[in-house]
Amino acid sequence: MIQRARHEAGKWAFDNGYNMPVSTLARRMADLAQVNTQAASSRPLACIGLFVGVNDEKGPQVFKVDCAGHYLPFFAATSGPKEQEAMNFLEKRVKEIKEFDKDQVIRTAITCLGHVLGSDFRGTESEVGSI
């Protein structure tokens, strides 16, 4: 999925002269995933993709693409074995998160991870990267 997303984004930039919007990339990847579900001989993708980008007009955007070809925009999204528990944690704080700066968002993400895993993190046990 990652290789195909890179290919699609690169092709878009070459053809159009600007970077592909994250919403367009998510829709394209969902369309490609959905095609794999139509024929019995092709195997659908067995992954969920989270596409995050910053649009000049709409600001930061998060899209979740599943293997059946569904894609939806999210304000905050999770994926993995304890996805529902993490989503419940984030849904309770969604109104607060809209007002947060970058440091507060990172702290909330680490707090969510600790809450879901049932453990506390020390500063030496985790690394965070942001762009």
mmCIF file with all atom_site columns, C-alpha atoms in Angstrom:
data_model
loop_
_atom_site.group_PDB
_atom_site.id
_atom_site.type_symbol
_atom_site.label_atom_id
_atom_site.label_alt_id
_atom_site.label_comp_id
_atom_site.label_asym_id
_atom_site.label_entity_id
_atom_site.label_seq_id
_atom_site.pdbx_PDB_ins_code
_atom_site.Cartn_x
_atom_site.Cartn_y
_atom_site.Cartn_z
_atom_site.occupancy
_atom_site.B_iso_or_equiv
_atom_site.pdbx_formal_charge
_atom_site.auth_seq_id
_atom_site.auth_comp_id
_atom_site.auth_asym_id
_atom_site.auth_atom_id
_atom_site.pdbx_PDB_model_num
ATOM 1   C CA . MET A 1 1   ? 0.000   0.000   0.000   1.00 0.00 ? 1   MET A CA 1
ATOM 2   C CA . ILE A 1 2   ? 2.810   2.397   0.853   1.00 0.00 ? 2   ILE A CA 1
ATOM 3   C CA . GLN A 1 3   ? 4.647   1.811   -2.409  1.00 0.00 ? 3   GLN A CA 1
ATOM 4   C CA . ARG A 1 4   ? 1.477   2.341   -4.404  1.00 0.00 ? 4   ARG A CA 1
ATOM 5   C CA . ALA A 1 5   ? 0.631   5.525   -2.457  1.00 0.00 ? 5   ALA A CA 1
ATOM 6   C CA . ARG A 1 6   ? 4.114   6.897   -3.154  1.00 0.00 ? 6   ARG A CA 1
ATOM 7   C CA . HIS A 1 7   ? 3.736   6.005   -6.827  1.00 0.00 ? 7   HIS A CA 1
ATOM 8   C CA . GLU A 1 8   ? 0.336   7.700   -7.075  1.00 0.00 ? 8   GLU A CA 1
ATOM 9   C CA . ALA A 1 9   ? 1.539   10.841  -5.275  1.00 0.00 ? 9   ALA A CA 1
ATOM 10  C CA . GLY A 1 10  ? 4.670   11.044  -7.436  1.00 0.00 ? 10  GLY A CA 1
ATOM 11  C CA . LYS A 1 11  ? 2.690   10.564  -10.635 1.00 0.00 ? 11  LYS A CA 1
ATOM 12  C CA . TRP A 1 12  ? 0.244   13.287  -9.560  1.00 0.00 ? 12  TRP A CA 1
ATOM 13  C CA . ALA A 1 13  ? 3.075   15.730  -8.797  1.00 0.00 ? 13  ALA A CA 1
ATOM 14  C CA . PHE A 1 14  ? 4.708   14.991  -12.169 1.00 0.00 ? 14  PHE A CA 1
ATOM 15  C CA . ASP A 1 15  ? 1.460   15.370  -14.138 1.00 0.00 ? 15  ASP A CA 1
ATOM 16  C CA . ASN A 1 16  ? 0.015   18.380  -12.301 1.00 0.00 ? 16  ASN A CA 1
ATOM 17  C CA . GLY A 1 17  ? 3.039   20.283  -11.019 1.00 0.00 ? 17  GLY A CA 1
ATOM 18  C CA . TYR A 1 18  ? 2.008   20.320  -7.352  1.00 0.00 ? 18  TYR A CA 1
ATOM 19  C CA . ASN A 1 19  ? 1.750   17.822  -4.507  1.00 0.00 ? 19  ASN A CA 1
ATOM 20  C CA . MET A 1 20  ? -1.274  15.557  -4.307  1.00 0.00 ? 20  MET A CA 1
ATOM 21  C CA . PRO A 1 21  ? -3.802  16.589  -1.625  1.00 0.00 ? 21  PRO A CA 1
ATOM 22  C CA . VAL A 1 22  ? -4.159  13.990  1.118   1.00 0.00 ? 22  VAL A CA 1
ATOM 23  C CA . SER A 1 23  ? -7.904  13.702  0.504   1.00 0.00 ? 23  SER A CA 1
ATOM 24  C CA . THR A 1 24  ? -7.293  12.831  -3.148  1.00 0.00 ? 24  THR A CA 1
ATOM 25  C CA . LEU A 1 25  ? -4.615  10.298  -2.227  1.00 0.00 ? 25  LEU A CA 1
ATOM 26  C CA . ALA A 1 26  ? -6.904  8.633   0.326   1.00 0.00 ? 26  ALA A CA 1
ATOM 27  C CA . ARG A 1 27  ? -9.732  8.446   -2.226  1.00 0.00 ? 27  ARG A CA 1
ATOM 28  C CA . ARG A 1 28  ? -7.404  6.966   -4.875  1.00 0.00 ? 28  ARG A CA 1
ATOM 29  C CA . MET A 1 29  ? -6.044  4.344   -2.475  1.00 0.00 ? 29  MET A CA 1
ATOM 30  C CA . ALA A 1 30  ? -9.593  3.454   -1.373  1.00 0.00 ? 30  ALA A CA 1
ATOM 31  C CA . ASP A 1 31  ? -10.625 3.053   -5.021  1.00 0.00 ? 31  ASP A CA 1
ATOM 32  C CA . LEU A 1 32  ? -7.674  0.750   -5.670  1.00 0.00 ? 32  LEU A CA 1
ATOM 33  C CA . ALA A 1 33  ? -8.434  -1.297  -2.543  1.00 0.00 ? 33  ALA A CA 1
ATOM 34  C CA . GLN A 1 34  ? -12.081 -1.626  -3.534  1.00 0.00 ? 34  GLN A CA 1
ATOM 35  C CA . VAL A 1 35  ? -11.160 -2.963  -6.986  1.00 0.00 ? 35  VAL A CA 1
ATOM 36  C CA . ASN A 1 36  ? -9.367  -5.874  -5.282  1.00 0.00 ? 36  ASN A CA 1
ATOM 37  C CA . THR A 1 37  ? -12.619 -6.935  -3.608  1.00 0.00 ? 37  THR A CA 1
ATOM 38  C CA . GLN A 1 38  ? -14.521 -7.340  -6.905  1.00 0.00 ? 38  GLN A CA 1
ATOM 39  C CA . ALA A 1 39  ? -12.851 -10.435 -8.311  1.00 0.00 ? 39  ALA A CA 1
ATOM 40  C CA . ALA A 1 40  ? -12.518 -13.797 -6.628  1.00 0.00 ? 40  ALA A CA 1
ATOM 41  C CA . SER A 1 41  ? -9.015  -14.327 -7.997  1.00 0.00 ? 41  SER A CA 1
ATOM 42  C CA . SER A 1 42  ? -7.538  -11.137 -6.511  1.00 0.00 ? 42  SER A CA 1
ATOM 43  C CA . ARG A 1 43  ? -6.693  -10.843 -2.873  1.00 0.00 ? 43  ARG A CA 1
ATOM 44  C CA . PRO A 1 44  ? -7.771  -7.681  -1.024  1.00 0.00 ? 44  PRO A CA 1
ATOM 45  C CA . LEU A 1 45  ? -5.270  -5.645  0.926   1.00 0.00 ? 45  LEU A CA 1
ATOM 46  C CA . ALA A 1 46  ? -5.053  -6.734  4.542   1.00 0.00 ? 46  ALA A CA 1
ATOM 47  C CA . CYS A 1 47  ? -4.159  -3.389  6.069   1.00 0.00 ? 47  CYS A CA 1
ATOM 48  C CA . ILE A 1 48  ? -5.601  -0.106  7.222   1.00 0.00 ? 48  ILE A CA 1
ATOM 49  C CA . GLY A 1 49  ? -3.922  3.098   6.100   1.00 0.00 ? 49  GLY A CA 1
ATOM 50  C CA . LEU A 1 50  ? -3.861  6.370   7.997   1.00 0.00 ? 50  LEU A CA 1
ATOM 51  C CA . PHE A 1 51  ? -3.092  9.262   5.689   1.00 0.00 ? 51  PHE A CA 1
ATOM 52  C CA . VAL A 1 52  ? -2.160  12.534  7.389   1.00 0.00 ? 52  VAL A CA 1
ATOM 53  C CA . GLY A 1 53  ? -1.393  15.765  5.575   1.00 0.00 ? 53  GLY A CA 1
ATOM 54  C CA . VAL A 1 54  ? -1.681  19.508  5.724   1.00 0.00 ? 54  VAL A CA 1
ATOM 55  C CA . ASN A 1 55  ? -3.748  21.214  3.065   1.00 0.00 ? 55  ASN A CA 1
ATOM 56  C CA . ASP A 1 56  ? -3.134  24.912  2.369   1.00 0.00 ? 56  ASP A CA 1
ATOM 57  C CA . GLU A 1 57  ? -6.868  25.618  2.328   1.00 0.00 ? 57  GLU A CA 1
ATOM 58  C CA . LYS A 1 58  ? -8.295  23.126  4.846   1.00 0.00 ? 58  LYS A CA 1
ATOM 59  C CA . GLY A 1 59  ? -5.387  22.760  7.287   1.00 0.00 ? 59  GLY A CA 1
ATOM 60  C CA . PRO A 1 60  ? -4.411  19.417  8.832   1.00 0.00 ? 60  PRO A CA 1
ATOM 61  C CA . GLN A 1 61  ? -6.390  16.382  7.653   1.00 0.00 ? 61  GLN A CA 1
ATOM 62  C CA . VAL A 1 62  ? -6.504  12.719  8.683   1.00 0.00 ? 62  VAL A CA 1
ATOM 63  C CA . PHE A 1 63  ? -8.049  9.991   6.522   1.00 0.00 ? 63  PHE A CA 1
ATOM 64  C CA . LYS A 1 64  ? -8.457  6.330   7.336   1.00 0.00 ? 64  LYS A CA 1
ATOM 65  C CA . VAL A 1 65  ? -8.572  3.839   4.435   1.00 0.00 ? 65  VAL A CA 1
ATOM 66  C CA . ASP A 1 66  ? -9.551  0.226   5.061   1.00 0.00 ? 66  ASP A CA 1
ATOM 67  C CA . CYS A 1 67  ? -9.082  -2.867  2.921   1.00 0.00 ? 67  CYS A CA 1
ATOM 68  C CA . ALA A 1 68  ? -12.681 -2.856  1.650   1.00 0.00 ? 68  ALA A CA 1
ATOM 69  C CA . GLY A 1 69  ? -12.245 0.542   0.009   1.00 0.00 ? 69  GLY A CA 1
ATOM 70  C CA . HIS A 1 70  ? -13.886 2.780   2.597   1.00 0.00 ? 70  HIS A CA 1
ATOM 71  C CA . TYR A 1 71  ? -12.187 6.056   3.412   1.00 0.00 ? 71  TYR A CA 1
ATOM 72  C CA . LEU A 1 72  ? -13.350 8.565   5.973   1.00 0.00 ? 72  LEU A CA 1
ATOM 73  C CA . PRO A 1 73  ? -11.970 11.831  7.343   1.00 0.00 ? 73  PRO A CA 1
ATOM 74  C CA . PHE A 1 74  ? -11.192 11.915  11.059  1.00 0.00 ? 74  PHE A CA 1
ATOM 75  C CA . PHE A 1 75  ? -10.191 14.592  13.511  1.00 0.00 ? 75  PHE A CA 1
ATOM 76  C CA . ALA A 1 76  ? -8.199  12.025  15.489  1.00 0.00 ? 76  ALA A CA 1
ATOM 77  C CA . ALA A 1 77  ? -7.778  8.397   14.467  1.00 0.00 ? 77  ALA A CA 1
ATOM 78  C CA . THR A 1 78  ? -6.313  5.162   15.781  1.00 0.00 ? 78  THR A CA 1
ATOM 79  C CA . SER A 1 79  ? -5.583  1.767   14.378  1.00 0.00 ? 79  SER A CA 1
ATOM 80  C CA . GLY A 1 80  ? -4.604  -1.567  15.829  1.00 0.00 ? 80  GLY A CA 1
ATOM 81  C CA . PRO A 1 81  ? -5.712  -4.212  18.326  1.00 0.00 ? 81  PRO A CA 1
ATOM 82  C CA . LYS A 1 82  ? -7.030  -1.745  20.935  1.00 0.00 ? 82  LYS A CA 1
ATOM 83  C CA . GLU A 1 83  ? -8.459  0.694   18.433  1.00 0.00 ? 83  GLU A CA 1
ATOM 84  C CA . GLN A 1 84  ? -11.900 1.018   20.033  1.00 0.00 ? 84  GLN A CA 1
ATOM 85  C CA . GLU A 1 85  ? -10.513 1.791   23.481  1.00 0.00 ? 85  GLU A CA 1
ATOM 86  C CA . ALA A 1 86  ? -8.214  4.458   22.053  1.00 0.00 ? 86  ALA A CA 1
ATOM 87  C CA . MET A 1 87  ? -11.027 5.978   19.983  1.00 0.00 ? 87  MET A CA 1
ATOM 88  C CA . ASN A 1 88  ? -13.225 6.182   23.098  1.00 0.00 ? 88  ASN A CA 1
ATOM 89  C CA . PHE A 1 89  ? -10.399 8.001   24.899  1.00 0.00 ? 89  PHE A CA 1
ATOM 90  C CA . LEU A 1 90  ? -9.990  10.494  22.048  1.00 0.00 ? 90  LEU A CA 1
ATOM 91  C CA . GLU A 1 91  ? -13.745 11.029  21.573  1.00 0.00 ? 91  GLU A CA 1
ATOM 92  C CA . LYS A 1 92  ? -14.044 12.185  25.182  1.00 0.00 ? 92  LYS A CA 1
ATOM 93  C CA . ARG A 1 93  ? -11.385 14.850  24.543  1.00 0.00 ? 93  ARG A CA 1
ATOM 94  C CA . VAL A 1 94  ? -12.193 15.901  20.979  1.00 0.00 ? 94  VAL A CA 1
ATOM 95  C CA . LYS A 1 95  ? -13.605 19.299  21.971  1.00 0.00 ? 95  LYS A CA 1
ATOM 96  C CA . GLU A 1 96  ? -10.526 20.089  24.046  1.00 0.00 ? 96  GLU A CA 1
ATOM 97  C CA . ILE A 1 97  ? -8.091  18.884  21.376  1.00 0.00 ? 97  ILE A CA 1
ATOM 98  C CA . LYS A 1 98  ? -9.360  21.432  18.841  1.00 0.00 ? 98  LYS A CA 1
ATOM 99  C CA . GLU A 1 99  ? -7.913  24.206  21.008  1.00 0.00 ? 99  GLU A CA 1
ATOM 100 C CA . PHE A 1 100 ? -4.559  22.505  21.743  1.00 0.00 ? 100 PHE A CA 1
ATOM 101 C CA . ASP A 1 101 ? -1.162  23.538  20.469  1.00 0.00 ? 101 ASP A CA 1
ATOM 102 C CA . LYS A 1 102 ? 1.352   20.995  19.147  1.00 0.00 ? 102 LYS A CA 1
ATOM 103 C CA . ASP A 1 103 ? 2.856   20.120  22.565  1.00 0.00 ? 103 ASP A CA 1
ATOM 104 C CA . GLN A 1 104 ? -0.538  19.500  24.133  1.00 0.00 ? 104 GLN A CA 1
ATOM 105 C CA . VAL A 1 105 ? -1.569  17.255  21.224  1.00 0.00 ? 105 VAL A CA 1
ATOM 106 C CA . ILE A 1 106 ? 1.609   15.195  21.660  1.00 0.00 ? 106 ILE A CA 1
ATOM 107 C CA . ARG A 1 107 ? 1.003   14.894  25.410  1.00 0.00 ? 107 ARG A CA 1
ATOM 108 C CA . THR A 1 108 ? -2.580  13.768  24.772  1.00 0.00 ? 108 THR A CA 1
ATOM 109 C CA . ALA A 1 109 ? -1.365  11.123  22.298  1.00 0.00 ? 109 ALA A CA 1
ATOM 110 C CA . ILE A 1 110 ? 1.140   9.776   24.836  1.00 0.00 ? 110 ILE A CA 1
ATOM 111 C CA . THR A 1 111 ? -1.518  9.820   27.562  1.00 0.00 ? 111 THR A CA 1
ATOM 112 C CA . CYS A 1 112 ? -3.889  7.900   25.254  1.00 0.00 ? 112 CYS A CA 1
ATOM 113 C CA . LEU A 1 113 ? -1.196  5.331   24.534  1.00 0.00 ? 113 LEU A CA 1
ATOM 114 C CA . GLY A 1 114 ? -0.501  4.895   28.252  1.00 0.00 ? 114 GLY A CA 1
ATOM 115 C CA . HIS A 1 115 ? -4.211  4.629   29.032  1.00 0.00 ? 115 HIS A CA 1
ATOM 116 C CA . VAL A 1 116 ? -4.811  1.982   26.378  1.00 0.00 ? 116 VAL A CA 1
ATOM 117 C CA . LEU A 1 117 ? -1.753  -0.084  27.269  1.00 0.00 ? 117 LEU A CA 1
ATOM 118 C CA . GLY A 1 118 ? -2.355  0.299   30.994  1.00 0.00 ? 118 GLY A CA 1
ATOM 119 C CA . SER A 1 119 ? 1.112   1.590   31.826  1.00 0.00 ? 119 SER A CA 1
ATOM 120 C CA . ASP A 1 120 ? 2.955   4.829   32.453  1.00 0.00 ? 120 ASP A CA 1
ATOM 121 C CA . PHE A 1 121 ? 5.764   5.993   30.221  1.00 0.00 ? 121 PHE A CA 1
ATOM 122 C CA . ARG A 1 122 ? 9.008   7.557   31.336  1.00 0.00 ? 122 ARG A CA 1
ATOM 123 C CA . GLY A 1 123 ? 10.785  10.107  29.202  1.00 0.00 ? 123 GLY A CA 1
ATOM 124 C CA . THR A 1 124 ? 13.440  7.567   28.285  1.00 0.00 ? 124 THR A CA 1
ATOM 125 C CA . GLU A 1 125 ? 10.940  4.933   27.085  1.00 0.00 ? 125 GLU A CA 1
ATOM 126 C CA . SER A 1 126 ? 9.330   6.773   24.191  1.00 0.00 ? 126 SER A CA 1
ATOM 127 C CA . GLU A 1 127 ? 10.337  8.897   21.251  1.00 0.00 ? 127 GLU A CA 1
ATOM 128 C CA . VAL A 1 128 ? 8.115   11.350  19.406  1.00 0.00 ? 128 VAL A CA 1
ATOM 129 C CA . GLY A 1 129 ? 8.752   12.897  16.021  1.00 0.00 ? 129 GLY A CA 1
ATOM 130 C CA . SER A 1 130 ? 6.830   15.784  14.540  1.00 0.00 ? 130 SER A CA 1
ATOM 131 C CA . ILE A 1 131 ? 7.105   17.743  11.339  1.00 0.00 ? 131 ILE A CA 1
#
